[in-house]
Amino acid sequence: MRKTGKSLRLRRLSLAGDDRYLFVPLDHSVSDGPLVPAGQWDDLLRALVAGGADGIIVHKGRARALAPEILKSCALVVHLSASTACAADVDAKVLVGDVEEALRLGADAVSVHVNIGSDTEGQQLADLGAVARSCDDWGMPLIAMIYPRGPRIDNPRDPALLAHLVNVAADLGADMVKTSVALPLERMAEVVAHSPIPVLAAGGSPDGSDLIEYGRAVMASGCQGLAVGRRIFSAPSPASLVAGLAAVVHSRGGDGTAPGDTGQATRPDGTTNDDMSMTHYSTIGAGVA
């Protein structure tokens, strides 16, 4: 029964049923502060759903306040980890929720953040293992957000290091893993090749580069999805940007070409871009986390 429950929830995480995922994390309001004025929160969610996001990631308080009709075609992921930019150690993450709370809120999955190389890595790994055990008990999918961050990390873009991290997530019980991209970006294929679970690429901070082109390159590397927050909710037209990314993620062959399209993705301003090689993209994507 638990296995069936997890299978059903995993299926709901991919709108197209193709085991590809476009998630929009909105947990930044705990770490960094408000994303939008309170009166615009529901409008932001509606824009993300209208654009075709497979799921949103929020903390339990936000999930509690959601109007159910907003997420009628979008999965709910409840984030269980937290820290703030005001902390003495910004890389330290603590659990602020549990799987049972997420179930009561109607969540389709939960996520946990781990910073490998941080001073509190040991506790964060213990927390991930404990949540994984609870997820197994309740049939709840688990997304590990695992990053190389802290004083013991020399090169956070090292493909061998990232391959190690995604295996940590898999070995401790995660069903999928979100992490940073390798640079040059074509070497992300090495990370994916060593991962026994789906890899989702983080979007990183807004840096002026083309997010659609980034998405194409990431999916061409073999990643099974994107988890992009800041670069979407800070965009002038989140719905248009999500629509372009959804067309890239839910494609045929991972080249960014959605079924029936011409091989071009639409930017928020209505213009299109030709497909771009990973080698070219890696020269402009150095600022993407």
PDB file of N, CA, C and O in Angstrom, residues 106-177:
ATOM      1  N   GLY A 106      -2.005  17.894   2.251  1.00  0.00           N
ATOM      2  CA  GLY A 106      -2.309  17.443   0.901  1.00  0.00           C
ATOM      3  C   GLY A 106      -1.121  17.423  -0.032  1.00  0.00           C
ATOM      4  O   GLY A 106      -1.292  17.411  -1.257  1.00  0.00           O
ATOM      5  N   ALA A 107       0.081  17.393   0.512  1.00  0.00           N
ATOM      6  CA  ALA A 107       1.281  17.443  -0.314  1.00  0.00           C
ATOM      7  C   ALA A 107       1.433  16.193  -1.178  1.00  0.00           C
ATOM      8  O   ALA A 107       1.071  15.089  -0.770  1.00  0.00           O
ATOM      9  N   ASP A 108       2.016  16.401  -2.364  1.00  0.00           N
ATOM     10  CA  ASP A 108       2.345  15.291  -3.252  1.00  0.00           C
ATOM     11  C   ASP A 108       3.778  14.820  -3.042  1.00  0.00           C
ATOM     12  O   ASP A 108       4.150  13.732  -3.499  1.00  0.00           O
ATOM     13  N   ALA A 109       4.599  15.629  -2.371  1.00  0.00           N
ATOM     14  CA  ALA A 109       5.995  15.285  -2.091  1.00  0.00           C
ATOM     15  C   ALA A 109       6.521  16.240  -1.035  1.00  0.00           C
ATOM     16  O   ALA A 109       5.901  17.264  -0.725  1.00  0.00           O
ATOM     17  N   VAL A 110       7.679  15.904  -0.479  1.00  0.00           N
ATOM     18  CA  VAL A 110       8.389  16.804   0.426  1.00  0.00           C
ATOM     19  C   VAL A 110       9.811  16.971  -0.083  1.00  0.00           C
ATOM     20  O   VAL A 110      10.315  16.167  -0.876  1.00  0.00           O
ATOM     21  N   SER A 111      10.460  18.044   0.363  1.00  0.00           N
ATOM     22  CA  SER A 111      11.852  18.275  -0.018  1.00  0.00           C
ATOM     23  C   SER A 111      12.667  18.642   1.209  1.00  0.00           C
ATOM     24  O   SER A 111      12.156  19.226   2.172  1.00  0.00           O
ATOM     25  N   VAL A 112      13.952  18.265   1.166  1.00  0.00           N
ATOM     26  CA  VAL A 112      14.903  18.527   2.252  1.00  0.00           C
ATOM     27  C   VAL A 112      16.187  19.083   1.638  1.00  0.00           C
ATOM     28  O   VAL A 112      16.649  18.588   0.611  1.00  0.00           O
ATOM     29  N   HIS A 113      16.752  20.100   2.274  1.00  0.00           N
ATOM     30  CA  HIS A 113      17.961  20.763   1.794  1.00  0.00           C
ATOM     31  C   HIS A 113      19.163  20.278   2.603  1.00  0.00           C
ATOM     32  O   HIS A 113      19.128  20.249   3.831  1.00  0.00           O
ATOM     33  N   VAL A 114      20.246  19.908   1.899  1.00  0.00           N
ATOM     34  CA  VAL A 114      21.498  19.493   2.533  1.00  0.00           C
ATOM     35  C   VAL A 114      22.659  20.215   1.862  1.00  0.00           C
ATOM     36  O   VAL A 114      22.755  20.215   0.626  1.00  0.00           O
ATOM     37  N   ASN A 115      23.542  20.826   2.650  1.00  0.00           N
ATOM     38  CA  ASN A 115      24.750  21.459   2.142  1.00  0.00           C
ATOM     39  C   ASN A 115      25.959  20.605   2.513  1.00  0.00           C
ATOM     40  O   ASN A 115      26.383  20.574   3.676  1.00  0.00           O
ATOM     41  N   ILE A 116      26.500  19.913   1.514  1.00  0.00           N
ATOM     42  CA  ILE A 116      27.689  19.087   1.724  1.00  0.00           C
ATOM     43  C   ILE A 116      28.923  19.992   1.769  1.00  0.00           C
ATOM     44  O   ILE A 116      29.100  20.855   0.910  1.00  0.00           O
ATOM     45  N   GLY A 117      29.772  19.773   2.778  1.00  0.00           N
ATOM     46  CA  GLY A 117      30.940  20.614   2.962  1.00  0.00           C
ATOM     47  C   GLY A 117      30.741  21.699   4.001  1.00  0.00           C
ATOM     48  O   GLY A 117      31.675  22.435   4.327  1.00  0.00           O
ATOM     49  N   SER A 118      29.511  21.800   4.538  1.00  0.00           N
ATOM     50  CA  SER A 118      29.230  22.793   5.573  1.00  0.00           C
ATOM     51  C   SER A 118      29.644  22.266   6.939  1.00  0.00           C
ATOM     52  O   SER A 118      29.901  21.068   7.121  1.00  0.00           O
ATOM     53  N   ASP A 119      29.710  23.153   7.919  1.00  0.00           N
ATOM     54  CA  ASP A 119      30.087  22.753   9.276  1.00  0.00           C
ATOM     55  C   ASP A 119      29.063  21.834   9.909  1.00  0.00           C
ATOM     56  O   ASP A 119      29.387  21.083  10.836  1.00  0.00           O
ATOM     57  N   THR A 120      27.822  21.903   9.446  1.00  0.00           N
ATOM     58  CA  THR A 120      26.747  21.076  10.023  1.00  0.00           C
ATOM     59  C   THR A 120      26.310  19.961   9.078  1.00  0.00           C
ATOM     60  O   THR A 120      25.187  19.463   9.182  1.00  0.00           O
ATOM     61  N   GLU A 121      27.191  19.564   8.185  1.00  0.00           N
ATOM     62  CA  GLU A 121      26.856  18.523   7.220  1.00  0.00           C
ATOM     63  C   GLU A 121      26.324  17.259   7.894  1.00  0.00           C
ATOM     64  O   GLU A 121      25.337  16.665   7.444  1.00  0.00           O
ATOM     65  N   GLY A 122      26.954  16.828   8.980  1.00  0.00           N
ATOM     66  CA  GLY A 122      26.557  15.592   9.650  1.00  0.00           C
ATOM     67  C   GLY A 122      25.111  15.612  10.087  1.00  0.00           C
ATOM     68  O   GLY A 122      24.373  14.642   9.865  1.00  0.00           O
ATOM     69  N   GLN A 123      24.676  16.698  10.722  1.00  0.00           N
ATOM     70  CA  GLN A 123      23.294  16.784  11.177  1.00  0.00           C
ATOM     71  C   GLN A 123      22.328  16.842  10.004  1.00  0.00           C
ATOM     72  O   GLN A 123      21.244  16.254  10.041  1.00  0.00           O
ATOM     73  N   GLN A 124      22.715  17.548   8.959  1.00  0.00           N
ATOM     74  CA  GLN A 124      21.849  17.637   7.792  1.00  0.00           C
ATOM     75  C   GLN A 124      21.676  16.273   7.118  1.00  0.00           C
ATOM     76  O   GLN A 124      20.588  15.930   6.659  1.00  0.00           O
ATOM     77  N   LEU A 125      22.747  15.490   7.070  1.00  0.00           N
ATOM     78  CA  LEU A 125      22.636  14.137   6.523  1.00  0.00           C
ATOM     79  C   LEU A 125      21.742  13.262   7.397  1.00  0.00           C
ATOM     80  O   LEU A 125      20.936  12.467   6.890  1.00  0.00           O
ATOM     81  N   ALA A 126      21.881  13.407   8.699  1.00  0.00           N
ATOM     82  CA  ALA A 126      21.020  12.646   9.613  1.00  0.00           C
ATOM     83  C   ALA A 126      19.555  13.021   9.413  1.00  0.00           C
ATOM     84  O   ALA A 126      18.670  12.153   9.428  1.00  0.00           O
ATOM     85  N   ASP A 127      19.299  14.310   9.218  1.00  0.00           N
ATOM     86  CA  ASP A 127      17.928  14.764   8.982  1.00  0.00           C
ATOM     87  C   ASP A 127      17.376  14.187   7.680  1.00  0.00           C
ATOM     88  O   ASP A 127      16.217  13.752   7.623  1.00  0.00           O
ATOM     89  N   LEU A 128      18.198  14.173   6.636  1.00  0.00           N
ATOM     90  CA  LEU A 128      17.751  13.609   5.358  1.00  0.00           C
ATOM     91  C   LEU A 128      17.395  12.133   5.524  1.00  0.00           C
ATOM     92  O   LEU A 128      16.363  11.665   5.027  1.00  0.00           O
ATOM     93  N   GLY A 129      18.251  11.396   6.231  1.00  0.00           N
ATOM     94  CA  GLY A 129      17.969   9.979   6.450  1.00  0.00           C
ATOM     95  C   GLY A 129      16.695   9.754   7.236  1.00  0.00           C
ATOM     96  O   GLY A 129      15.923   8.834   6.928  1.00  0.00           O
ATOM     97  N   ALA A 130      16.466  10.583   8.250  1.00  0.00           N
ATOM     98  CA  ALA A 130      15.262  10.430   9.067  1.00  0.00           C
ATOM     99  C   ALA A 130      14.001  10.741   8.267  1.00  0.00           C
ATOM    100  O   ALA A 130      12.983  10.039   8.368  1.00  0.00           O
ATOM    101  N   VAL A 131      14.055  11.796   7.451  1.00  0.00           N
ATOM    102  CA  VAL A 131      12.898  12.137   6.618  1.00  0.00           C
ATOM    103  C   VAL A 131      12.648  11.044   5.592  1.00  0.00           C
ATOM    104  O   VAL A 131      11.492  10.673   5.319  1.00  0.00           O
ATOM    105  N   ALA A 132      13.720  10.484   5.014  1.00  0.00           N
ATOM    106  CA  ALA A 132      13.565   9.398   4.047  1.00  0.00           C
ATOM    107  C   ALA A 132      12.861   8.199   4.674  1.00  0.00           C
ATOM    108  O   ALA A 132      12.006   7.561   4.038  1.00  0.00           O
ATOM    109  N   ARG A 133      13.194   7.896   5.914  1.00  0.00           N
ATOM    110  CA  ARG A 133      12.546   6.787   6.611  1.00  0.00           C
ATOM    111  C   ARG A 133      11.056   7.065   6.801  1.00  0.00           C
ATOM    112  O   ARG A 133      10.206   6.190   6.583  1.00  0.00           O
ATOM    113  N   SER A 134      10.732   8.284   7.173  1.00  0.00           N
ATOM    114  CA  SER A 134       9.326   8.647   7.352  1.00  0.00           C
ATOM    115  C   SER A 134       8.582   8.646   6.023  1.00  0.00           C
ATOM    116  O   SER A 134       7.417   8.223   5.944  1.00  0.00           O
ATOM    117  N   CYS A 135       9.255   9.096   4.964  1.00  0.00           N
ATOM    118  CA  CYS A 135       8.640   9.062   3.632  1.00  0.00           C
ATOM    119  C   CYS A 135       8.327   7.631   3.213  1.00  0.00           C
ATOM    120  O   CYS A 135       7.278   7.358   2.606  1.00  0.00           O
ATOM    121  N   ASP A 136       9.207   6.721   3.542  1.00  0.00           N
ATOM    122  CA  ASP A 136       8.970   5.311   3.218  1.00  0.00           C
ATOM    123  C   ASP A 136       7.769   4.778   4.004  1.00  0.00           C
ATOM    124  O   ASP A 136       6.951   4.026   3.478  1.00  0.00           O
ATOM    125  N   ASP A 137       7.664   5.193   5.269  1.00  0.00           N
ATOM    126  CA  ASP A 137       6.531   4.758   6.094  1.00  0.00           C
ATOM    127  C   ASP A 137       5.198   5.226   5.525  1.00  0.00           C
ATOM    128  O   ASP A 137       4.196   4.509   5.596  1.00  0.00           O
ATOM    129  N   TRP A 138       5.184   6.455   4.977  1.00  0.00           N
ATOM    130  CA  TRP A 138       3.937   7.073   4.558  1.00  0.00           C
ATOM    131  C   TRP A 138       3.712   7.070   3.047  1.00  0.00           C
ATOM    132  O   TRP A 138       2.689   7.566   2.574  1.00  0.00           O
ATOM    133  N   GLY A 139       4.644   6.524   2.272  1.00  0.00           N
ATOM    134  CA  GLY A 139       4.483   6.511   0.820  1.00  0.00           C
ATOM    135  C   GLY A 139       4.586   7.881   0.200  1.00  0.00           C
ATOM    136  O   GLY A 139       3.862   8.196  -0.757  1.00  0.00           O
ATOM    137  N   MET A 140       5.485   8.706   0.721  1.00  0.00           N
ATOM    138  CA  MET A 140       5.644  10.080   0.261  1.00  0.00           C
ATOM    139  C   MET A 140       6.941  10.234  -0.527  1.00  0.00           C
ATOM    140  O   MET A 140       8.011   9.870  -0.042  1.00  0.00           O
ATOM    141  N   PRO A 141       6.902  10.765  -1.750  1.00  0.00           N
ATOM    142  CA  PRO A 141       8.124  11.036  -2.507  1.00  0.00           C
ATOM    143  C   PRO A 141       8.989  12.087  -1.814  1.00  0.00           C
ATOM    144  O   PRO A 141       8.483  13.024  -1.182  1.00  0.00           O
ATOM    145  N   LEU A 142      10.309  11.931  -1.951  1.00  0.00           N
ATOM    146  CA  LEU A 142      11.273  12.821  -1.317  1.00  0.00           C
ATOM    147  C   LEU A 142      12.212  13.405  -2.358  1.00  0.00           C
ATOM    148  O   LEU A 142      12.854  12.672  -3.116  1.00  0.00           O
ATOM    149  N   ILE A 143      12.293  14.722  -2.384  1.00  0.00           N
ATOM    150  CA  ILE A 143      13.246  15.442  -3.234  1.00  0.00           C
ATOM    151  C   ILE A 143      14.361  15.958  -2.345  1.00  0.00           C
ATOM    152  O   ILE A 143      14.109  16.702  -1.393  1.00  0.00           O
ATOM    153  N   ALA A 144      15.600  15.555  -2.630  1.00  0.00           N
ATOM    154  CA  ALA A 144      16.755  16.074  -1.894  1.00  0.00           C
ATOM    155  C   ALA A 144      17.343  17.239  -2.671  1.00  0.00           C
ATOM    156  O   ALA A 144      17.687  17.100  -3.846  1.00  0.00           O
ATOM    157  N   MET A 145      17.416  18.401  -2.023  1.00  0.00           N
ATOM    158  CA  MET A 145      18.104  19.554  -2.599  1.00  0.00           C
ATOM    159  C   MET A 145      19.495  19.567  -1.983  1.00  0.00           C
ATOM    160  O   MET A 145      19.665  19.980  -0.832  1.00  0.00           O
ATOM    161  N   ILE A 146      20.468  19.088  -2.719  1.00  0.00           N
ATOM    162  CA  ILE A 146      21.788  18.857  -2.142  1.00  0.00           C
ATOM    163  C   ILE A 146      22.837  19.634  -2.937  1.00  0.00           C
ATOM    164  O   ILE A 146      22.897  19.530  -4.161  1.00  0.00           O
ATOM    165  N   TYR A 147      23.624  20.432  -2.216  1.00  0.00           N
ATOM    166  CA  TYR A 147      24.559  21.344  -2.862  1.00  0.00           C
ATOM    167  C   TYR A 147      25.946  21.253  -2.221  1.00  0.00           C
ATOM    168  O   TYR A 147      26.064  20.968  -1.025  1.00  0.00           O
ATOM    169  N   PRO A 148      26.999  21.537  -2.997  1.00  0.00           N
ATOM    170  CA  PRO A 148      28.347  21.646  -2.429  1.00  0.00           C
ATOM    171  C   PRO A 148      28.579  23.062  -1.922  1.00  0.00           C
ATOM    172  O   PRO A 148      28.935  23.954  -2.694  1.00  0.00           O
ATOM    173  N   ARG A 149      28.350  23.295  -0.647  1.00  0.00           N
ATOM    174  CA  ARG A 149      28.458  24.638  -0.072  1.00  0.00           C
ATOM    175  C   ARG A 149      29.089  24.565   1.308  1.00  0.00           C
ATOM    176  O   ARG A 149      28.665  23.777   2.143  1.00  0.00           O
ATOM    177  N   GLY A 150      30.077  25.417   1.507  1.00  0.00           N
ATOM    178  CA  GLY A 150      30.710  25.456   2.813  1.00  0.00           C
ATOM    179  C   GLY A 150      32.208  25.604   2.708  1.00  0.00           C
ATOM    180  O   GLY A 150      32.784  25.613   1.611  1.00  0.00           O
ATOM    181  N   PRO A 151      32.888  25.696   3.843  1.00  0.00           N
ATOM    182  CA  PRO A 151      34.326  25.972   3.858  1.00  0.00           C
ATOM    183  C   PRO A 151      35.195  24.853   3.306  1.00  0.00           C
ATOM    184  O   PRO A 151      36.376  25.067   3.057  1.00  0.00           O
ATOM    185  N   ARG A 152      34.634  23.671   3.120  1.00  0.00           N
ATOM    186  CA  ARG A 152      35.436  22.542   2.632  1.00  0.00           C
ATOM    187  C   ARG A 152      35.280  22.302   1.130  1.00  0.00           C
ATOM    188  O   ARG A 152      35.786  21.310   0.605  1.00  0.00           O
ATOM    189  N   ILE A 153      34.622  23.205   0.438  1.00  0.00           N
ATOM    190  CA  ILE A 153      34.381  23.057  -0.989  1.00  0.00           C
ATOM    191  C   ILE A 153      35.283  24.013  -1.766  1.00  0.00           C
ATOM    192  O   ILE A 153      35.230  25.228  -1.593  1.00  0.00           O
ATOM    193  N   ASP A 154      36.132  23.441  -2.618  1.00  0.00           N
ATOM    194  CA  ASP A 154      37.023  24.258  -3.453  1.00  0.00           C
ATOM    195  C   ASP A 154      36.374  24.633  -4.777  1.00  0.00           C
ATOM    196  O   ASP A 154      36.472  25.776  -5.220  1.00  0.00           O
ATOM    197  N   ASN A 155      35.725  23.673  -5.415  1.00  0.00           N
ATOM    198  CA  ASN A 155      35.111  23.917  -6.722  1.00  0.00           C
ATOM    199  C   ASN A 155      33.703  23.339  -6.729  1.00  0.00           C
ATOM    200  O   ASN A 155      33.513  22.143  -6.973  1.00  0.00           O
ATOM    201  N   PRO A 156      32.685  24.165  -6.491  1.00  0.00           N
ATOM    202  CA  PRO A 156      31.314  23.654  -6.428  1.00  0.00           C
ATOM    203  C   PRO A 156      30.760  23.204  -7.773  1.00  0.00           C
ATOM    204  O   PRO A 156      29.664  22.661  -7.835  1.00  0.00           O
ATOM    205  N   ARG A 157      31.509  23.420  -8.852  1.00  0.00           N
ATOM    206  CA  ARG A 157      31.058  23.014 -10.178  1.00  0.00           C
ATOM    207  C   ARG A 157      31.755  21.743 -10.677  1.00  0.00           C
ATOM    208  O   ARG A 157      31.576  21.354 -11.825  1.00  0.00           O
ATOM    209  N   ASP A 158      32.536  21.132  -9.826  1.00  0.00           N
ATOM    210  CA  ASP A 158      33.300  19.950 -10.206  1.00  0.00           C
ATOM    211  C   ASP A 158      32.353  18.776 -10.484  1.00  0.00           C
ATOM    212  O   ASP A 158      31.585  18.369  -9.606  1.00  0.00           O
ATOM    213  N   PRO A 159      32.377  18.217 -11.699  1.00  0.00           N
ATOM    214  CA  PRO A 159      31.454  17.113 -12.027  1.00  0.00           C
ATOM    215  C   PRO A 159      31.608  15.906 -11.104  1.00  0.00           C
ATOM    216  O   PRO A 159      30.608  15.281 -10.737  1.00  0.00           O
ATOM    217  N   ALA A 160      32.836  15.577 -10.720  1.00  0.00           N
ATOM    218  CA  ALA A 160      33.041  14.426  -9.832  1.00  0.00           C
ATOM    219  C   ALA A 160      32.407  14.680  -8.468  1.00  0.00           C
ATOM    220  O   ALA A 160      31.806  13.771  -7.870  1.00  0.00           O
ATOM    221  N   LEU A 161      32.516  15.893  -7.967  1.00  0.00           N
ATOM    222  CA  LEU A 161      31.905  16.244  -6.687  1.00  0.00           C
ATOM    223  C   LEU A 161      30.387  16.183  -6.782  1.00  0.00           C
ATOM    224  O   LEU A 161      29.720  15.632  -5.899  1.00  0.00           O
ATOM    225  N   LEU A 162      29.826  16.733  -7.848  1.00  0.00           N
ATOM    226  CA  LEU A 162      28.381  16.712  -8.010  1.00  0.00           C
ATOM    227  C   LEU A 162      27.860  15.285  -8.187  1.00  0.00           C
ATOM    228  O   LEU A 162      26.780  14.945  -7.689  1.00  0.00           O
ATOM    229  N   ALA A 163      28.634  14.438  -8.877  1.00  0.00           N
ATOM    230  CA  ALA A 163      28.243  13.030  -9.006  1.00  0.00           C
ATOM    231  C   ALA A 163      28.214  12.357  -7.639  1.00  0.00           C
ATOM    232  O   ALA A 163      27.344  11.520  -7.357  1.00  0.00           O
ATOM    233  N   HIS A 164      29.176  12.723  -6.784  1.00  0.00           N
ATOM    234  CA  HIS A 164      29.185  12.207  -5.416  1.00  0.00           C
ATOM    235  C   HIS A 164      27.918  12.644  -4.689  1.00  0.00           C
ATOM    236  O   HIS A 164      27.236  11.833  -4.040  1.00  0.00           O
ATOM    237  N   LEU A 165      27.548  13.914  -4.823  1.00  0.00           N
ATOM    238  CA  LEU A 165      26.399  14.447  -4.101  1.00  0.00           C
ATOM    239  C   LEU A 165      25.101  13.778  -4.510  1.00  0.00           C
ATOM    240  O   LEU A 165      24.260  13.449  -3.652  1.00  0.00           O
ATOM    241  N   VAL A 166      24.902  13.572  -5.817  1.00  0.00           N
ATOM    242  CA  VAL A 166      23.630  12.961  -6.224  1.00  0.00           C
ATOM    243  C   VAL A 166      23.540  11.515  -5.743  1.00  0.00           C
ATOM    244  O   VAL A 166      22.434  11.010  -5.477  1.00  0.00           O
ATOM    245  N   ASN A 167      24.680  10.861  -5.594  1.00  0.00           N
ATOM    246  CA  ASN A 167      24.663   9.505  -5.044  1.00  0.00           C
ATOM    247  C   ASN A 167      24.409   9.501  -3.544  1.00  0.00           C
ATOM    248  O   ASN A 167      23.791   8.573  -3.023  1.00  0.00           O
ATOM    249  N   VAL A 168      24.872  10.525  -2.847  1.00  0.00           N
ATOM    250  CA  VAL A 168      24.524  10.661  -1.430  1.00  0.00           C
ATOM    251  C   VAL A 168      23.006  10.746  -1.285  1.00  0.00           C
ATOM    252  O   VAL A 168      22.400  10.063  -0.444  1.00  0.00           O
ATOM    253  N   ALA A 169      22.386  11.571  -2.112  1.00  0.00           N
ATOM    254  CA  ALA A 169      20.927  11.719  -2.061  1.00  0.00           C
ATOM    255  C   ALA A 169      20.233  10.394  -2.319  1.00  0.00           C
ATOM    256  O   ALA A 169      19.300  10.009  -1.604  1.00  0.00           O
ATOM    257  N   ALA A 170      20.691   9.675  -3.343  1.00  0.00           N
ATOM    258  CA  ALA A 170      20.071   8.394  -3.681  1.00  0.00           C
ATOM    259  C   ALA A 170      20.286   7.368  -2.576  1.00  0.00           C
ATOM    260  O   ALA A 170      19.353   6.653  -2.179  1.00  0.00           O
ATOM    261  N   ASP A 171      21.502   7.299  -2.060  1.00  0.00           N
ATOM    262  CA  ASP A 171      21.817   6.285  -1.052  1.00  0.00           C
ATOM    263  C   ASP A 171      21.073   6.516   0.256  1.00  0.00           C
ATOM    264  O   ASP A 171      20.800   5.559   0.996  1.00  0.00           O
ATOM    265  N   LEU A 172      20.729   7.755   0.547  1.00  0.00           N
ATOM    266  CA  LEU A 172      20.021   8.037   1.796  1.00  0.00           C
ATOM    267  C   LEU A 172      18.507   8.020   1.630  1.00  0.00           C
ATOM    268  O   LEU A 172      17.778   8.297   2.582  1.00  0.00           O
ATOM    269  N   GLY A 173      18.016   7.701   0.417  1.00  0.00           N
ATOM    270  CA  GLY A 173      16.592   7.443   0.261  1.00  0.00           C
ATOM    271  C   GLY A 173      15.781   8.425  -0.546  1.00  0.00           C
ATOM    272  O   GLY A 173      14.560   8.292  -0.613  1.00  0.00           O
ATOM    273  N   ALA A 174      16.427   9.420  -1.190  1.00  0.00           N
ATOM    274  CA  ALA A 174      15.665  10.376  -1.995  1.00  0.00           C
ATOM    275  C   ALA A 174      15.163   9.718  -3.276  1.00  0.00           C
ATOM    276  O   ALA A 174      15.784   8.801  -3.820  1.00  0.00           O
ATOM    277  N   ASP A 175      14.028  10.209  -3.785  1.00  0.00           N
ATOM    278  CA  ASP A 175      13.466   9.716  -5.039  1.00  0.00           C
ATOM    279  C   ASP A 175      13.941  10.531  -6.234  1.00  0.00           C
ATOM    280  O   ASP A 175      13.919  10.049  -7.366  1.00  0.00           O
ATOM    281  N   MET A 176      14.320  11.774  -6.005  1.00  0.00           N
ATOM    282  CA  MET A 176      14.942  12.606  -7.021  1.00  0.00           C
ATOM    283  C   MET A 176      15.806  13.645  -6.328  1.00  0.00           C
ATOM    284  O   MET A 176      15.662  13.881  -5.127  1.00  0.00           O
ATOM    285  N   VAL A 177      16.734  14.243  -7.086  1.00  0.00           N
ATOM    286  CA  VAL A 177      17.696  15.144  -6.478  1.00  0.00           C
ATOM    287  C   VAL A 177      17.832  16.415  -7.294  1.00  0.00           C
ATOM    288  O   VAL A 177      17.925  16.387  -8.525  1.00  0.00           O
TER     289      VAL A 177
END
